[in-house]
XYZ file of C-alpha atoms in Angstrom:
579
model
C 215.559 196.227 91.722
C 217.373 194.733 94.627
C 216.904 196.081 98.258
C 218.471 194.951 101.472
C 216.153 194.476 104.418
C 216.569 192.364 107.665
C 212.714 191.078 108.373
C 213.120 190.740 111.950
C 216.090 192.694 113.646
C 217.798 191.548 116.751
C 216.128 194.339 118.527
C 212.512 192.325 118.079
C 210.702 193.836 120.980
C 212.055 197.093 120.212
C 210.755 196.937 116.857
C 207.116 196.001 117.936
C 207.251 198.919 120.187
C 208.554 201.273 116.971
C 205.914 199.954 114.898
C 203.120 200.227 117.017
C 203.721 204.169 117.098
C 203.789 204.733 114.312
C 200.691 202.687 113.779
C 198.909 204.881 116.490
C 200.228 207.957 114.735
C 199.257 207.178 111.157
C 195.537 206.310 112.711
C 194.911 209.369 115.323
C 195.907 211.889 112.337
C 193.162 210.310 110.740
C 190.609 209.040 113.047
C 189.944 208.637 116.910
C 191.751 205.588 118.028
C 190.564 202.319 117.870
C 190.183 200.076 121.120
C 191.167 196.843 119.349
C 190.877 194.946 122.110
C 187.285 195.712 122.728
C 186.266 195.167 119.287
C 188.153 191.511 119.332
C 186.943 190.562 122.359
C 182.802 191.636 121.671
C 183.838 189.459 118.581
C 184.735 186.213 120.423
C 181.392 187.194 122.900
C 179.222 187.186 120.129
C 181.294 183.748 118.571
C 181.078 182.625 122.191
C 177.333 183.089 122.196
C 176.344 181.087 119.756
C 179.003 177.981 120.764
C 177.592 178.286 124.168
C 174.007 178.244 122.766
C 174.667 175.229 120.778
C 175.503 173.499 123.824
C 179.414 172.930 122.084
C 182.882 174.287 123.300
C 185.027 176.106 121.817
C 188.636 174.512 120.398
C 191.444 175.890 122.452
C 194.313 178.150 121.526
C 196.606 177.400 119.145
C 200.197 176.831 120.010
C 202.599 179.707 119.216
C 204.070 177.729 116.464
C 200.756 176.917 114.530
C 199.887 180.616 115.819
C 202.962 182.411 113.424
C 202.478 180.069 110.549
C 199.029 181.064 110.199
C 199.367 184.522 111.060
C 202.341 184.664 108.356
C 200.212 182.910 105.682
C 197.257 184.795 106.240
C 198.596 188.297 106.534
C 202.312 188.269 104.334
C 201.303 185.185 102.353
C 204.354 183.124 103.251
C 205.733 180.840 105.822
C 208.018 182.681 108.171
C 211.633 182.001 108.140
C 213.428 179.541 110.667
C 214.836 182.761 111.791
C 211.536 184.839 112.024
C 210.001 181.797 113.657
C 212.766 181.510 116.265
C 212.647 185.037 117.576
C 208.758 185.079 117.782
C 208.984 182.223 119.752
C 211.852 183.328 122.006
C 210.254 186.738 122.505
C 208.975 187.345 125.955
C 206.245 189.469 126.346
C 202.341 188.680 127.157
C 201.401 190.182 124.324
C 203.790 188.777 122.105
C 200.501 187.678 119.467
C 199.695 191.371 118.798
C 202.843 192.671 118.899
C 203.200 190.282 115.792
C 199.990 191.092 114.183
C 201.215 194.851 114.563
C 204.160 194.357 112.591
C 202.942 192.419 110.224
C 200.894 194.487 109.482
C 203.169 196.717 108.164
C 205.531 194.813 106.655
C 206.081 195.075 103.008
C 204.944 191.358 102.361
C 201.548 192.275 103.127
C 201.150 194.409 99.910
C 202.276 191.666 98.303
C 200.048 188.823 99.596
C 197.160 191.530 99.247
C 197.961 192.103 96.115
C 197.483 188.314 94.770
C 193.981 188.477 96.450
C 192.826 191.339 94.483
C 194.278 190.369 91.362
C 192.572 187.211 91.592
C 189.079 189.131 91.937
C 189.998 192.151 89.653
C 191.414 189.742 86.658
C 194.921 191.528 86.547
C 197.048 190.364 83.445
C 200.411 192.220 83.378
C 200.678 191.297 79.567
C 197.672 192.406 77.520
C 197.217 193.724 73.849
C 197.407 197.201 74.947
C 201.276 197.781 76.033
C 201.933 198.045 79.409
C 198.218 198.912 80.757
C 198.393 195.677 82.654
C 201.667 196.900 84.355
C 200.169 200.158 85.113
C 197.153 198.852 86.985
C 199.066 196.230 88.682
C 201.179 198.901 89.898
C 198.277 201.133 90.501
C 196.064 198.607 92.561
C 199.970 197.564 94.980
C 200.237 201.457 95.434
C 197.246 201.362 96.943
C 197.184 198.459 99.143
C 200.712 200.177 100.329
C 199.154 203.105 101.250
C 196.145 201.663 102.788
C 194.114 203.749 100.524
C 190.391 203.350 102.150
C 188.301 200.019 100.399
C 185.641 202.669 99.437
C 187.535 205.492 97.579
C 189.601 201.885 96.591
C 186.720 201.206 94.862
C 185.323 204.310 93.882
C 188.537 205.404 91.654
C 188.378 202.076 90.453
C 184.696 202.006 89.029
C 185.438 205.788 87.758
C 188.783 205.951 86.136
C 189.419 208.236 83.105
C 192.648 209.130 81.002
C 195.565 206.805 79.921
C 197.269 204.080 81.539
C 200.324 206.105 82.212
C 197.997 209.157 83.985
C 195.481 206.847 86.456
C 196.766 203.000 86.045
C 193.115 202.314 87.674
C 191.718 202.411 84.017
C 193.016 199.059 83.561
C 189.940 197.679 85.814
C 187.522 198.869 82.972
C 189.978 198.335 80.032
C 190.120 194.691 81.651
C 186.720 194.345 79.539
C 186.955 196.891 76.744
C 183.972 196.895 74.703
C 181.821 195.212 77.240
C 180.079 197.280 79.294
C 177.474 195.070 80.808
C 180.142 192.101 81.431
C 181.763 195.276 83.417
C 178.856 196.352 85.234
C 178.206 192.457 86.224
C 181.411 192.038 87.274
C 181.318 195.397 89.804
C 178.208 194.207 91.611
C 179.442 190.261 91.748
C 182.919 191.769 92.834
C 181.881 194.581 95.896
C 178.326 193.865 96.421
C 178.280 190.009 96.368
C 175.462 189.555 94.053
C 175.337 187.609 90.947
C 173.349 189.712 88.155
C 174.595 188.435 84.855
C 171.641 186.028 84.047
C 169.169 189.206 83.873
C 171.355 190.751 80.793
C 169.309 188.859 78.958
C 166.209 187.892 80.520
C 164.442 188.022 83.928
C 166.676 186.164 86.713
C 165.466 183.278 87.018
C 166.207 182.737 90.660
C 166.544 186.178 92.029
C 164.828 189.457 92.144
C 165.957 191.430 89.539
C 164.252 191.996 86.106
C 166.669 193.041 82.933
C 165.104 196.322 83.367
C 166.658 196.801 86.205
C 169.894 195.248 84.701
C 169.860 198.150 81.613
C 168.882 200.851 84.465
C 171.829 200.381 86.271
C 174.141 199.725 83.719
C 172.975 202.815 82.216
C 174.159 204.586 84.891
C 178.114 203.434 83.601
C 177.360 203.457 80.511
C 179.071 206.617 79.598
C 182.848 205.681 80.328
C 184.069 204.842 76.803
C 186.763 201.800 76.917
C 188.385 203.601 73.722
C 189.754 207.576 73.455
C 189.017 208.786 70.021
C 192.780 209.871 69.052
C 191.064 210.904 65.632
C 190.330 214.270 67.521
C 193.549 215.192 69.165
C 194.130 218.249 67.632
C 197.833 217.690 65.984
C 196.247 214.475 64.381
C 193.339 216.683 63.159
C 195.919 219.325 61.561
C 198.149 216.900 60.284
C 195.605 215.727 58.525
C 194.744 219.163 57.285
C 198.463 219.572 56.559
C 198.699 216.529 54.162
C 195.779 217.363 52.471
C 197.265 221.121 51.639
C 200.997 219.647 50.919
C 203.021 219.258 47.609
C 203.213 215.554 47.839
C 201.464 213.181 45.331
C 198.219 211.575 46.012
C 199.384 208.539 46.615
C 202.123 209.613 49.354
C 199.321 211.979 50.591
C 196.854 208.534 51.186
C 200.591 207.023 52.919
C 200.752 209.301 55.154
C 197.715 209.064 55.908
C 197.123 205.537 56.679
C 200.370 205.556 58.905
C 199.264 208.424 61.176
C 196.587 206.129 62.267
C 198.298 203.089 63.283
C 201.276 205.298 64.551
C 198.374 207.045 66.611
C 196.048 203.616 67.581
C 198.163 203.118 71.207
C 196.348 206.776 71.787
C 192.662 205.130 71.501
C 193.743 202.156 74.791
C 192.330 204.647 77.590
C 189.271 205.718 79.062
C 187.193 208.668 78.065
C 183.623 210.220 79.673
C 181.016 209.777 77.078
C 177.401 211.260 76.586
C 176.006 208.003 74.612
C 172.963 206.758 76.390
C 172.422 203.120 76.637
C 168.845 201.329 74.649
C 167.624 198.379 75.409
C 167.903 195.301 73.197
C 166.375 194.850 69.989
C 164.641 191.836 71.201
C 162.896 193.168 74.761
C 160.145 190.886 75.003
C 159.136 192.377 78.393
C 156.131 194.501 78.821
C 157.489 197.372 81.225
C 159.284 199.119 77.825
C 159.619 198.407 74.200
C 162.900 196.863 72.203
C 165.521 199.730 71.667
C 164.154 202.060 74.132
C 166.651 204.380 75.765
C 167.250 203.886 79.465
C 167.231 205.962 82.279
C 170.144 205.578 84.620
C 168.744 204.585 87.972
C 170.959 202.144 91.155
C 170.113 198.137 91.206
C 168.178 198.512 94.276
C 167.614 201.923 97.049
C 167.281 205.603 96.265
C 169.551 208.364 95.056
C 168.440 211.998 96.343
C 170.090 213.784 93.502
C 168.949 213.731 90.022
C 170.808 211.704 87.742
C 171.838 213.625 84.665
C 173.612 212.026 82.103
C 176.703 214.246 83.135
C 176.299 212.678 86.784
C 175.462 209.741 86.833
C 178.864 207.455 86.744
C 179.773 209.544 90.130
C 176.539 208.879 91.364
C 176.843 205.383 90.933
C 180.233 205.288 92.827
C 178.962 206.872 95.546
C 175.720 204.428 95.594
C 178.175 201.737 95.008
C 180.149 202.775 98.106
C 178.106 204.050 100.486
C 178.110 202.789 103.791
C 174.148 202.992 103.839
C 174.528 200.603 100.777
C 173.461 197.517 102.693
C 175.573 195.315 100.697
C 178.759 196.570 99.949
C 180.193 196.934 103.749
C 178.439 193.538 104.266
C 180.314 191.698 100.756
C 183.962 192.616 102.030
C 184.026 191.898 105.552
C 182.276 188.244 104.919
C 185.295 187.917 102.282
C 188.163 188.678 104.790
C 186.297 186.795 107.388
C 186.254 183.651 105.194
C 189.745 184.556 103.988
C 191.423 184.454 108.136
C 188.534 182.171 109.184
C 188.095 179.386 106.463
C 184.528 179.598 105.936
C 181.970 182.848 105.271
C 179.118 183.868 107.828
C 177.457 182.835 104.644
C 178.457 181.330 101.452
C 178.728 181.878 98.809
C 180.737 185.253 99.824
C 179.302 186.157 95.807
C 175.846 185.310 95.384
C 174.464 186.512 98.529
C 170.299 186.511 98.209
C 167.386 187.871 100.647
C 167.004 184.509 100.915
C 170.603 183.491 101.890
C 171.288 181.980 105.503
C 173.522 183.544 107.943
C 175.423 182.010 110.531
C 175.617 184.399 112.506
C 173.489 187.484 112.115
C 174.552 189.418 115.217
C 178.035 188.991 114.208
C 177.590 189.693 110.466
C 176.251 193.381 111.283
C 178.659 193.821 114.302
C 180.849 193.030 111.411
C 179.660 195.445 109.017
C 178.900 198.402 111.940
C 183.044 197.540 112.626
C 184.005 198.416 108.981
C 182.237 201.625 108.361
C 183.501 203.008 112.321
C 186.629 202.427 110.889
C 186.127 204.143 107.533
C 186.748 201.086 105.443
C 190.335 200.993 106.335
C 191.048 197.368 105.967
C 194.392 196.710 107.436
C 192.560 197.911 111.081
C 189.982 195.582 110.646
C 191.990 192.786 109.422
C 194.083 193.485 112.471
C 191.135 193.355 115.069
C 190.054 190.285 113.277
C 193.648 188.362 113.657
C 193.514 189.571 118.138
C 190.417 187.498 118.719
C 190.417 184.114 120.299
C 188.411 182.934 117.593
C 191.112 183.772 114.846
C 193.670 182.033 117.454
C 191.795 179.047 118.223
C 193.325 175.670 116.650
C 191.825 174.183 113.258
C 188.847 171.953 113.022
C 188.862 168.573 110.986
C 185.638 168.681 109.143
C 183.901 171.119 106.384
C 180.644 172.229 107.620
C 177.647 170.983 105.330
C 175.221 173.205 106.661
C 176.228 176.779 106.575
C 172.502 177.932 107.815
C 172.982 176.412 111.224
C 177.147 176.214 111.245
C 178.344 177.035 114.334
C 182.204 178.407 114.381
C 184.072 176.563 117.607
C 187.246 177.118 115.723
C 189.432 177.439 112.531
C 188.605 175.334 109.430
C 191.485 173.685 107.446
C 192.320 175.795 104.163
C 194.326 174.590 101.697
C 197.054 176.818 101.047
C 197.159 178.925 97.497
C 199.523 178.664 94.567
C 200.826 181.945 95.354
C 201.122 180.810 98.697
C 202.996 178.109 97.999
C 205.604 179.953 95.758
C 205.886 182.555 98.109
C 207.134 180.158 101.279
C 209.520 178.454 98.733
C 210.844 181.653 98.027
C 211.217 182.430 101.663
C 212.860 179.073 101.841
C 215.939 179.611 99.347
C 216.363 183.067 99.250
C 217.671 185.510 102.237
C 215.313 188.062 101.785
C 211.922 187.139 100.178
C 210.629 190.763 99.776
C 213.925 191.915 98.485
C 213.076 192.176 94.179
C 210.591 193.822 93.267
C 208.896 194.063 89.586
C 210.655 197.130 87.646
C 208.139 199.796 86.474
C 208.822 203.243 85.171
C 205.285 204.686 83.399
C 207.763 207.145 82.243
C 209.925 204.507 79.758
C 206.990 202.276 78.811
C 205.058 204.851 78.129
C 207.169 207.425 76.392
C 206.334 207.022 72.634
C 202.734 207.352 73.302
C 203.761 210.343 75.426
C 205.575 211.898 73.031
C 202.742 211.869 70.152
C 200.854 213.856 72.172
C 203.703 216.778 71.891
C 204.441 216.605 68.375
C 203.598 219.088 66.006
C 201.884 218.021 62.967
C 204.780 219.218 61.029
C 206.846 216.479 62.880
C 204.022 214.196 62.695
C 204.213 214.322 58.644
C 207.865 213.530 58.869
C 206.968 210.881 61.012
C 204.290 208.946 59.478
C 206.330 209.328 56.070
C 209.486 207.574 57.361
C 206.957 205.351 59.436
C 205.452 204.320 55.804
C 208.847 203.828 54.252
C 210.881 202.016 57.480
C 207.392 199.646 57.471
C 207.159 198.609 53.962
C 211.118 198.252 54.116
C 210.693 196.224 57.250
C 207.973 193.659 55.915
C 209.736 193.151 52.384
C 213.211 192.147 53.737
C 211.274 190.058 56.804
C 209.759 187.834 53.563
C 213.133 187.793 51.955
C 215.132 186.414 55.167
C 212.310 183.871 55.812
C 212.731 182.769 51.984
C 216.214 182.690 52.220
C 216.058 180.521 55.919
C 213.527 178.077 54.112
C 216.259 177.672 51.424
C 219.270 177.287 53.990
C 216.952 174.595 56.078
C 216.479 172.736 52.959
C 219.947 172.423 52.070
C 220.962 171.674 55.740
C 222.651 175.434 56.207
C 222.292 175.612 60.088
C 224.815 178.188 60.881
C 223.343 180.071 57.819
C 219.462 179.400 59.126
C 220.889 180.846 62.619
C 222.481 183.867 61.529
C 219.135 184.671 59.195
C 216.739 183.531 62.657
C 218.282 186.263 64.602
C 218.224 188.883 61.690
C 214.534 188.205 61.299
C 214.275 188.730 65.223
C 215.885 192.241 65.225
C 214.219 193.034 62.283
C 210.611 192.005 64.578
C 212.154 194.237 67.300
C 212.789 196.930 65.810
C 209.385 196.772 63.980
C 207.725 196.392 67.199
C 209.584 199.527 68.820
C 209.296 201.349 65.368
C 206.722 203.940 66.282
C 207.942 204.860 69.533
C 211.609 205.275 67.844
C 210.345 207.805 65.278
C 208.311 209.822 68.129
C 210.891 210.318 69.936
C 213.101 211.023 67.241
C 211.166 214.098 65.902
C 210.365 215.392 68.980
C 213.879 217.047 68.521
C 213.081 217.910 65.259
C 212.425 221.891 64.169
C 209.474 221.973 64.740
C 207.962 223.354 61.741
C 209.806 222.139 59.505
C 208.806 221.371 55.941
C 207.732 218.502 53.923
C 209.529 218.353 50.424
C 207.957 217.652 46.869
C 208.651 213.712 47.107
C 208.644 214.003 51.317
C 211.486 210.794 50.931
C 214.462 212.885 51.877
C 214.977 213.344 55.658
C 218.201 214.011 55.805
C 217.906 218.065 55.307
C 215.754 217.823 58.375
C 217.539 214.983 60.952
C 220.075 213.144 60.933
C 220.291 209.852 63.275
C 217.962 207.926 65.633
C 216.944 208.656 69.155
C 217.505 204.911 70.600
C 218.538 205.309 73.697
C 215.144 205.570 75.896
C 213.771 202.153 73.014
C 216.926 200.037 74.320
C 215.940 200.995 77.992
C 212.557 199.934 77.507
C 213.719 196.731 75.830
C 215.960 196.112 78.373
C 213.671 196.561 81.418
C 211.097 194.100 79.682
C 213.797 191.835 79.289
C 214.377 191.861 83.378
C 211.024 191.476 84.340
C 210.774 188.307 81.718
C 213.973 187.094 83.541
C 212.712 187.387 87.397
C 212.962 183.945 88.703
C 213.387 184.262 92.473
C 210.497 186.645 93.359
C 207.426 186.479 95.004
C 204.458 185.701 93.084
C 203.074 189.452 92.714
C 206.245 190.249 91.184
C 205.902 187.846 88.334
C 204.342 188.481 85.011
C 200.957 187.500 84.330
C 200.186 184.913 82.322
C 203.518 184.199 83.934
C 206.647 182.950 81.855
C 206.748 179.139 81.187
């Protein structure tokens, strides 16, 4: 998909004064406005302080050419342009910085740049085993950023998510470790609180706090979101099976059938489903505070809940713990991460393992910090923005790495090396005229549609369809051994135009394997549909006569364009990307 946009129109000024509107607009619908200039400036005060304090001085400005490189990098991910660069500097106006920061702000390179970030922490893969969940919750999580959905419900709908990939892509955070449910739960808190917990899975931590009671209390509290949606009890599987079972056909097509309804149906299970299973803890609990195998009651890592947790509850309860802005970590984890991310170095570090025990730079600033984030609701572009308009984001860089973070004192920007995303993204900008201009294809509609369409069927249709599914399959597999026979022979005998043409039948053969399922759904959904098995159930042509392929080609063709992007940026690209 190919769209036309001019970054920076001649109108520049103009633009700045456009975007800022609707800026103000978009923010007084939903909240009193924000002095941005106040909170920047009691930001450098309280940097100031501490400088001061330390008997040091501050690095001065950086010039306006240093200034839009950074500000580019940081908030679009890219270098800007020799044109973008060239009107920014030409512009005339005193506040020319923040009329930049404004627009950036907005601009549609932003989603992208945040979206690298958040892949990075959230493990996004585009390709996985389950087709096209990764799409949907990379799509999901860019939909988002674009709407500047707040970082708590952000969360929230993340740590939550039920259905199928093509209903809430957000599933894909919890389908990102199917089957593990305590990896999850250690990822959440390492992820939006900060804090490592994985050592006390299996035993006391060793260096922190927290006892693996406390681990199985909290993870109990998840526990019930099922990685898995038992398709076995969607009620046309359940009658087709009940259908079979009362038909003419012969045992052995009846145990066909069968067997082919549940791999045609095993795409249905890749979703999320709420569960009432209670979590025990292990078999080997050597701890004295319960016994091995003991169920768990659901209660938060640390603080209180007011409302009883019920094993109905408790998942919604732990989103709201999770994201609460009394939750003393969770503002405190994110703004330390975009502060490191614009600043080069966290108030403390690490940004993830943060400790009672773990120093902070800055203290007054760290809670000014935090106070900031939950005045503005979570809503993370603002406080980026605020964040980019103080002299201390503007200052120029500093040479050295601080070795001490307990007593580091921030006179100015550290040195950051740039990403790999980074880098792709200003080569892009580089030899291409409009970097932002492709963007990855994806219709939840097309990739989705065979799974879709099982749903619908009637378990008359179903019958015809795991039948033909059977035959097509078996027919499939026995000429795929014949053609790689025959190409052995042709190889062997030096054949290469015959070992070609039997290469590429083998690969349509593969294709049409892999598409298979999703061709016979949405071939019978425009089958009668109660219509009748026969005594041998091998005849189809009575009942339908040709293939739907149209919607199976489309789908094959839009994979085939995002395997061919070449000249996008790098949130665009599969992932693992091609080689």
């Amino acid at each position: 998909m190919i769209r036309s946009r001019s970054i920076f129109p001649p109108l520049f000024g103009c633009l700045f004064v456009v975007w800022n509107s609707v800026i103000a607009v978009t923010h007084s619908a939903q909240r009193p406005a924000i002095n941005e200039s106040y909170h920047a400036e009691k930001i450098d005060g309280l940097v100031l302080s501490r400088v001061f304090g330390q008997e040091l001085s501050p690095a001065p400005i950086a010039d306006e050419y240093t200034f839009a490189r950074r500000t580019y990098l940081d908030m679009i991910g890219r270098i800007p342009t020799i044109s973008e660069l060239e009107k920014f500097i030409n512009y005339e106006h005193p506040k020319k910085r923040d009329r930049l920061i404004d627009f950036l702000s907005s601009h549609p390179g932003r989603t992208s740049h945040q979206f690298n970030l958040w892949a990075d922490l959230l493990r996004v893969q585009s390709r996985t085993q389950q087709a096209g969940l990764g799409e949907a919750y990379a799509n999901w999580i860019k939909e988002s950023i674009s709407q500047n959905l707040p970082y708590d419900q952000f969360v929230s709908e993340l740590v939550t998510a039920e259905g199928y990939p093509w209903e809430n892509g957000a599933i894909g955070y919890s389908m990102r470790d199917a089957g593990m449910p305590l990896d999850n739960l250690a990822n959440t808190i390492q992820v939006f609180l900060g804090t490592q917990i994985v050592c006390a899975q299996c035993h006391d931590h060793p260096f922190d706090d927290w006892t693996q009671h406390q681990y199985f209390e909290t993870a109990a509290m998840t526990y019930g979101l099922h990685t898995r949606i038992r398709y076995r009890r969607q009620e046309n599987f359940v009658e087709l099976r009940k259908l079979v079972s009362e038909s003419s056909l012969s045992d052995k097509d009846k145990e066909r059938v069968r067997i082919a309804a549940s791999r045609a149906f095993r795409p249905l299970s890749h979703g999320n489903s709420s569960t009432r299973r209670r979590l025990k803890l292990p078999h080997d609990y050597q701890y004295k505070d319960a016994a091995p195998n003991q169920v768990v009651e659901p209660y938060p890592l640390y603080g209180d809940i007011d409302e009883e947790i019920t094993i109905d509850n408790r998942l919604e309860l732990f989103a709201e713990w999770l994201t609460s802005s009394e939750n003393p970590r969770f503002a405190r984890t994110v703004a330390n991460r975009t502060w490191k991310r614009l600043m080069g170095v966290g108030l403390y570090e690490p940004v993830d393992d943060y400790r009672p025990k773990t120093p902070i730079s800055n203290p007054g600033l760290m809670q000014y910090l935090e106070d900031l984030l939950t005045t503005l609701d979570f809503d993370l572009r603002s406080f980026e923005r605020i964040l980019l308009k103080t002299d201390t984001y503007q200052r120029q860089s500093l040479p050295h790495t601080p070795s001490n973070y307990e007593s580091y004192t921030f006179a100015g920007q550290q040195l950051k090396r740039l990403s790999a995303e980074q880098i792709w993204d200003s080569i892009i900008a580089i030899v291409t005229e409009d970097p932002e201009g492709i963007e990855r294809p994806f219709d939840p509609d097309l990739i989705f549609n065979g799974q879709q369409a099982l749903l619908n069927l009637t378990p008359y249709q179903l019958a015809h369809l795991s039948l033909e599914y059977a035959n097509k399959g078996e027919a499939y597999r026995e000429r795929a051994i014949e053609v790689t026979k025959a190409s052995r022979k042709a190889r062997e005998r030096g054949d290469s135009d015959e070992v070609r043409r039997l290469q590429n039948e083998l690969s349509k053969l593969n294709h049409e394997r892999r598409f298979l399922m999703e061709t016979l759904s949405l071939k019978y959904q425009n089958m009668p549909a109660n219509a009748q098995m026969n005594a041998t159930g091998t005849n189809m042509g009575n009942v339908m006569d040709g293939d739907s392929l149209g919607s199976v080609e489309e789908k094959g063709e839009l994979l085939s364009e995002i395997r061919r992007l070449r000249r996008a940026r790098a949130s665009e690209l599969p992932s693992p990307t091609n080689p």
